[in-house]
């Protein structure tokens, strides 16, 4: 059974249909990079995967749970789906450690001591051990985004969603975030990454998806999509960004 | 009689009036805090019915003068129901409904000034709407709300003087009653004004101190 199964997904904002008939199947441990022009619907598709945007039509099944079921417990499903945002969205009134431990402690998955230990381990993993007691405002963008990754990982999710995680960063900080993501991919995390970082997509992705106008226009290995794109729109897009 | 002698002479009555003013205001503000939070949360609720109810409440209060509200509650409701209210009860109901509506707007504004990404990040971790509100949104919103809420306290304290029209012997009404005896209008209103001014200045200074504290805590 695939880890993520998307069938006939559509999404409209009023009369504006931004996603049309998206079908997608993702295996456990796969890293999918989603590329496409801005306004193509790629971020909306990602946000549908944990229902930050509720789908207008179609079904999404993650780990056997139907995320799109209106009677399902979406809060429970979301525990298993980590998300990293373009703007980091760290909680500014909490320290780094509190950011990471908030969800597991509030949801009574761990007590504060256990969560603190997990936070320390995760901070070591993302190379920020010394920042546990700092508040987000004291960190650089790259550091904040690494904390955001650690925060998502504290819930031990099976799937991680990344919504343009490096787009708000100064160029010199992109690498440190991509390295953490790369390491995560190597450890076998199932990842869906909306990104403009073609180098990362080429190197880390198992599969690249090109979205334009609300449709999946092209899909394949990085080799196939970058070296030999079949669709004219993909070719035009790649000509502009590469 | 100079102003100090006048003050000394009317001191017990003035203090009793000030007591009524302060206690009416304090009780009203305590209830208004609950109303403000409740209706403020309803104003931002994803639920249309809650939003609708809260909007009706806020619009009705904001759309009518407080003096009309006081008359309606003190004279109007007993006229229709036969249930008599004391002036202080009617006064507290008027003030708390009024302050509650304005506080609800302040709470709504505070919540909406927290970036949308904060709620999304909290929800994406599996927190419920309520838990995200409690742990992530409200703590940030409160910092933004404090100056406006203190301002609302000051307005409510001053608005309590309107309750003199329903015969509540608070500070303003006390002043009128004393003047009716001694005709010292000029000096008495100066005294009454000062007695409002002092607690309001204390409140203002307190809010500036709290604001500074919050700013330090943020940095």
XYZ file of N, CA and C in Angstrom, chain B residues 47-179:
399
model
N -17.217 29.128 13.206
C -18.649 28.830 13.201
C -19.479 30.088 12.928
N -20.274 30.043 11.858
C -21.055 31.204 11.416
C -22.058 31.665 12.466
N -22.703 30.709 13.129
C -23.737 31.054 14.110
C -23.123 31.839 15.268
N -21.986 31.333 15.800
C -21.301 32.044 16.880
C -20.927 33.462 16.447
N -20.354 33.538 15.237
C -19.954 34.854 14.731
C -21.159 35.783 14.645
N -22.265 35.255 14.149
C -23.474 36.052 13.978
C -23.982 36.586 15.307
N -24.085 35.708 16.304
C -24.563 36.129 17.629
C -23.677 37.236 18.191
N -22.365 37.030 18.109
C -21.434 38.006 18.673
C -21.535 39.347 17.957
N -21.706 39.297 16.625
C -21.817 40.545 15.870
C -23.069 41.324 16.277
N -24.172 40.616 16.478
C -25.415 41.278 16.879
C -25.206 41.989 18.220
N -24.611 41.282 19.162
C -24.353 41.861 20.491
C -23.490 43.117 20.377
N -22.346 42.978 19.699
C -21.417 44.104 19.608
C -22.058 45.282 18.876
N -22.760 44.991 17.782
C -23.367 46.079 17.006
C -24.456 46.795 17.799
N -25.280 46.027 18.535
C -26.347 46.649 19.329
C -25.769 47.594 20.370
N -24.732 47.159 21.067
C -24.150 47.991 22.119
C -23.442 49.198 21.516
N -22.663 48.952 20.458
C -21.910 50.066 19.888
C -22.817 51.051 19.164
N -23.983 50.571 18.739
C -24.873 51.400 17.944
C -25.869 52.216 18.767
N -25.789 52.088 20.102
C -26.735 52.852 20.933
C -25.969 53.568 22.043
N -26.474 54.753 22.483
C -25.784 55.480 23.553
C -25.915 54.739 24.873
N -24.897 54.828 25.682
C -24.890 54.126 26.966
C -26.015 54.649 27.880
N -26.361 55.909 27.722
C -27.409 56.474 28.578
C -28.773 55.846 28.242
N -28.981 55.571 26.951
C -30.216 54.897 26.535
C -30.229 53.463 27.063
N -29.055 52.806 27.016
C -28.964 51.444 27.558
C -29.302 51.440 29.049
N -28.773 52.419 29.767
C -29.027 52.494 31.211
C -30.524 52.703 31.495
N -31.144 53.616 30.767
C -32.590 53.848 30.938
C -33.388 52.594 30.602
N -32.976 51.930 29.503
C -33.698 50.734 29.067
C -33.639 49.648 30.143
N -32.449 49.461 30.709
C -32.295 48.395 31.698
C -32.963 48.769 33.027
N -32.825 50.024 33.424
C -33.349 50.420 34.737
C -34.867 50.665 34.724
N -35.360 51.348 33.658
C -36.785 51.643 33.586
C -37.538 50.721 32.635
N -36.921 50.439 31.483
C -37.605 49.708 30.415
C -37.920 48.270 30.795
N -36.920 47.545 31.250
C -37.114 46.128 31.551
C -38.122 45.917 32.694
N -38.016 46.666 33.811
C -39.044 46.508 34.866
C -40.447 46.851 34.359
N -40.538 47.827 33.466
C -41.820 48.229 32.901
C -42.470 47.083 32.142
N -41.644 46.299 31.452
C -42.184 45.192 30.658
C -42.372 43.941 31.497
N -41.498 43.695 32.469
C -41.527 42.418 33.188
C -42.063 42.543 34.608
N -42.120 43.762 35.132
C -42.556 43.933 36.509
C -41.469 43.613 37.520
N -40.267 43.242 37.003
C -39.171 42.893 37.896
C -38.329 44.135 38.180
N -38.267 44.556 39.427
C -37.545 45.789 39.736
C -36.066 45.514 39.971
N -35.228 46.383 39.426
C -33.792 46.271 39.652
C -33.343 47.430 40.521
N -32.369 47.186 41.398
C -31.785 48.316 42.119
C -30.910 49.102 41.143
N -30.643 50.341 41.520
C -29.834 51.187 40.637
C -28.455 50.571 40.427
N -27.905 49.971 41.484
C -26.551 49.438 41.339
C -26.540 48.208 40.432
N -27.575 47.364 40.552
C -27.644 46.203 39.669
C -27.786 46.644 38.217
N -28.727 47.556 37.975
C -28.922 48.045 36.610
C -27.642 48.705 36.098
N -26.979 49.435 36.998
C -25.740 50.108 36.610
C -24.655 49.127 36.207
N -24.487 48.084 37.018
C -23.452 47.090 36.715
C -23.775 46.377 35.398
N -25.069 46.033 35.207
C -25.442 45.348 33.960
C -25.115 46.239 32.755
N -25.490 47.521 32.853
C -25.222 48.443 31.750
C -23.724 48.536 31.450
N -22.951 48.785 32.504
C -21.511 48.981 32.303
C -20.828 47.735 31.779
N -21.205 46.554 32.294
C -20.485 45.348 31.888
C -20.878 44.936 30.469
N -22.155 45.142 30.115
C -22.538 44.850 28.729
C -21.791 45.768 27.771
N -21.682 47.031 28.176
C -21.001 48.001 27.344
C -19.515 47.693 27.191
N -18.832 47.557 28.327
C -17.398 47.273 28.280
C -17.138 45.916 27.624
N -18.055 44.961 27.835
C -17.891 43.628 27.237
C -17.873 43.698 25.725
N -18.753 44.512 25.146
C -18.820 44.609 23.687
C -17.546 45.231 23.124
N -17.099 46.316 23.765
C -15.875 46.954 23.266
C -14.666 46.049 23.474
N -14.639 45.329 24.605
C -13.521 44.406 24.839
C -13.530 43.277 23.829
N -14.712 42.827 23.440
C -14.802 41.753 22.442
C -14.117 42.194 21.145
N -14.347 43.443 20.764
C -13.691 43.973 19.566
C -12.173 44.035 19.756
N -11.742 44.390 20.973
C -10.301 44.448 21.242
C -9.704 43.048 21.163
N -10.413 42.062 21.729
C -9.932 40.681 21.700
C -9.861 40.185 20.247
N -10.916 40.492 19.469
C -10.909 40.092 18.061
C -9.705 40.704 17.331
N -9.501 41.995 17.538
C -8.386 42.674 16.885
C -7.051 42.053 17.274
N -6.908 41.748 18.565
C -5.663 41.152 19.049
C -5.404 39.801 18.414
N -6.426 38.972 18.380
C -6.279 37.632 17.805
C -5.946 37.734 16.319
N -6.639 38.646 15.630
C -6.418 38.736 14.190
C -5.086 39.372 13.838
N -4.460 40.045 14.797
C -3.158 40.627 14.487
C -2.032 39.600 14.617
N -2.321 38.432 15.169
C -1.310 37.363 15.198
C -1.281 36.724 13.808
N -0.084 36.607 13.213
C -0.019 36.095 11.835
C -0.707 34.734 11.693
N -1.353 34.547 10.550
C -2.125 33.330 10.281
C -1.267 32.066 10.392
N 0.004 32.214 10.042
C 0.913 31.072 10.068
C 1.060 30.456 11.454
N 0.811 31.243 12.498
C 0.932 30.716 13.857
C -0.126 29.648 14.121
N -1.358 29.933 13.736
C -2.426 28.952 13.900
C -2.138 27.722 13.025
N -1.690 27.966 11.801
C -1.416 26.844 10.888
C -0.309 25.948 11.435
N 0.742 26.572 11.958
C 1.848 25.775 12.490
C 1.367 24.933 13.668
N 0.587 25.551 14.555
C 0.095 24.821 15.728
C -0.834 23.680 15.306
N -1.732 23.959 14.364
C -2.654 22.916 13.909
C -1.907 21.800 13.186
N -0.863 22.175 12.437
C -0.133 21.158 11.675
C 0.563 20.156 12.595
N 0.794 20.572 13.849
C 1.428 19.661 14.809
C 0.415 18.731 15.461
N -0.867 18.953 15.186
C -1.901 18.094 15.751
C -2.675 18.727 16.887
N -2.339 19.987 17.243
C -3.105 20.649 18.296
C -4.508 20.959 17.792
N -5.491 20.855 18.676
C -6.855 21.223 18.320
C -6.942 22.743 18.195
N -8.051 23.208 17.621
C -8.255 24.664 17.491
C -8.161 25.340 18.860
N -8.825 24.746 19.862
C -8.843 25.331 21.198
C -7.465 25.373 21.838
N -6.726 24.275 21.710
C -5.392 24.225 22.301
C -4.465 25.213 21.602
N -4.579 25.319 20.286
C -3.750 26.269 19.538
C -4.071 27.693 19.971
N -5.353 27.973 20.162
C -5.784 29.289 20.604
C -5.173 29.603 21.972
N -5.302 28.639 22.895
C -4.853 28.841 24.273
C -3.341 28.993 24.385
N -2.628 28.098 23.710
C -1.179 28.035 23.927
C -0.394 28.948 22.988
N -0.910 29.174 21.804
C -0.116 29.887 20.806
C -0.686 31.271 20.477
N -1.980 31.334 20.202
C -2.531 32.594 19.697
C -2.767 33.596 20.833
N -3.527 33.192 21.865
C -3.892 34.155 22.913
C -2.687 34.756 23.646
N -1.663 33.939 24.002
C -0.526 34.562 24.685
C 0.111 35.688 23.856
N 0.110 35.532 22.532
C 0.657 36.595 21.688
C -0.331 37.745 21.548
N -1.624 37.399 21.469
C -2.650 38.426 21.269
C -2.746 39.337 22.498
N -2.594 38.745 23.692
C -2.751 39.536 24.916
C -1.767 40.703 24.955
N -0.528 40.434 24.527
C 0.464 41.520 24.527
C 0.002 42.686 23.671
N -0.639 42.357 22.568
C -1.104 43.407 21.672
C -2.324 44.111 22.271
N -3.112 43.351 23.043
C -4.376 43.877 23.544
C -4.223 44.778 24.772
N -3.148 44.598 25.555
C -3.045 45.258 26.861
C -3.299 46.772 26.817
N -2.639 47.529 25.939
C -2.891 48.984 25.960
C -4.364 49.318 25.719
N -5.003 48.651 24.765
C -6.411 48.942 24.467
C -7.313 48.537 25.618
N -6.981 47.425 26.285
C -7.816 46.976 27.398
C -7.731 47.946 28.571
N -6.527 48.439 28.858
C -6.390 49.414 29.934
C -7.171 50.670 29.577
N -7.083 51.072 28.319
C -7.840 52.219 27.851
C -9.339 52.001 28.070
N -9.797 50.776 27.814
C -11.207 50.453 28.015
C -11.573 50.559 29.498
N -10.655 50.147 30.381
C -10.913 50.280 31.823
C -11.125 51.744 32.188
N -10.292 52.609 31.620
C -10.404 54.038 31.910
C -11.746 54.571 31.398
N -12.109 54.177 30.189
C -13.387 54.631 29.620
C -14.554 54.161 30.490
N -14.493 52.909 30.944
C -15.585 52.373 31.760
C -15.677 53.116 33.095
N -14.516 53.408 33.670
C -14.508 54.165 34.930
C -15.201 55.514 34.723
N -14.895 56.178 33.627
C -15.505 57.486 33.373
C -16.988 57.349 33.010
N -17.303 56.295 32.235
C -18.704 56.080 31.842
C -19.596 55.810 33.047
N -19.001 55.323 34.141
C -19.828 55.022 35.313
C -20.511 56.292 35.815
N -19.963 57.466 35.472
C -20.590 58.725 35.915
C -21.983 58.890 35.280
N -22.169 58.255 34.107
C -23.476 58.343 33.440
C -24.563 57.677 34.288
N -24.152 56.738 35.138
C -25.145 56.025 35.946
C -25.812 56.941 36.970
N -25.293 58.176 37.126
C -25.963 59.135 38.005
C -27.386 59.410 37.517
N -27.621 59.225 36.196
C -28.965 59.517 35.667
C -30.011 58.526 36.153
N -29.589 57.338 36.589
C -30.582 56.423 37.137
C -30.552 56.463 38.665
N -29.915 57.492 39.194
C -29.986 57.716 40.627
C -28.962 56.957 41.452
N -27.975 56.356 40.777
C -26.927 55.675 41.540
C -26.051 56.732 42.204
N -25.883 56.648 43.536
C -25.105 57.691 44.210
C -23.624 57.380 44.138
N -23.132 57.391 42.927
C -21.685 57.281 42.727
C -21.087 58.672 42.834
N -19.860 58.831 42.441
C -19.139 60.074 42.703
C -19.817 61.308 42.096
N -20.220 61.215 40.839
C -20.830 62.379 40.183
C -22.151 62.764 40.853
N -22.993 61.758 41.096
C -24.276 62.003 41.736
C -24.063 62.589 43.135
N -23.044 62.086 43.839
C -22.730 62.613 45.165
C -22.391 64.087 45.073
N -21.572 64.428 44.073
C -21.214 65.827 43.853
C -22.454 66.685 43.653
N -23.376 66.206 42.821
C -24.607 66.970 42.558
C -25.409 67.174 43.836
N -25.498 66.112 44.632
C -26.278 66.203 45.867
C -25.656 67.205 46.845
N -24.325 67.190 46.928
C -23.660 68.122 47.849
C -23.886 69.560 47.387
N -23.737 69.759 46.043
C -23.925 71.105 45.503
C -25.348 71.602 45.744
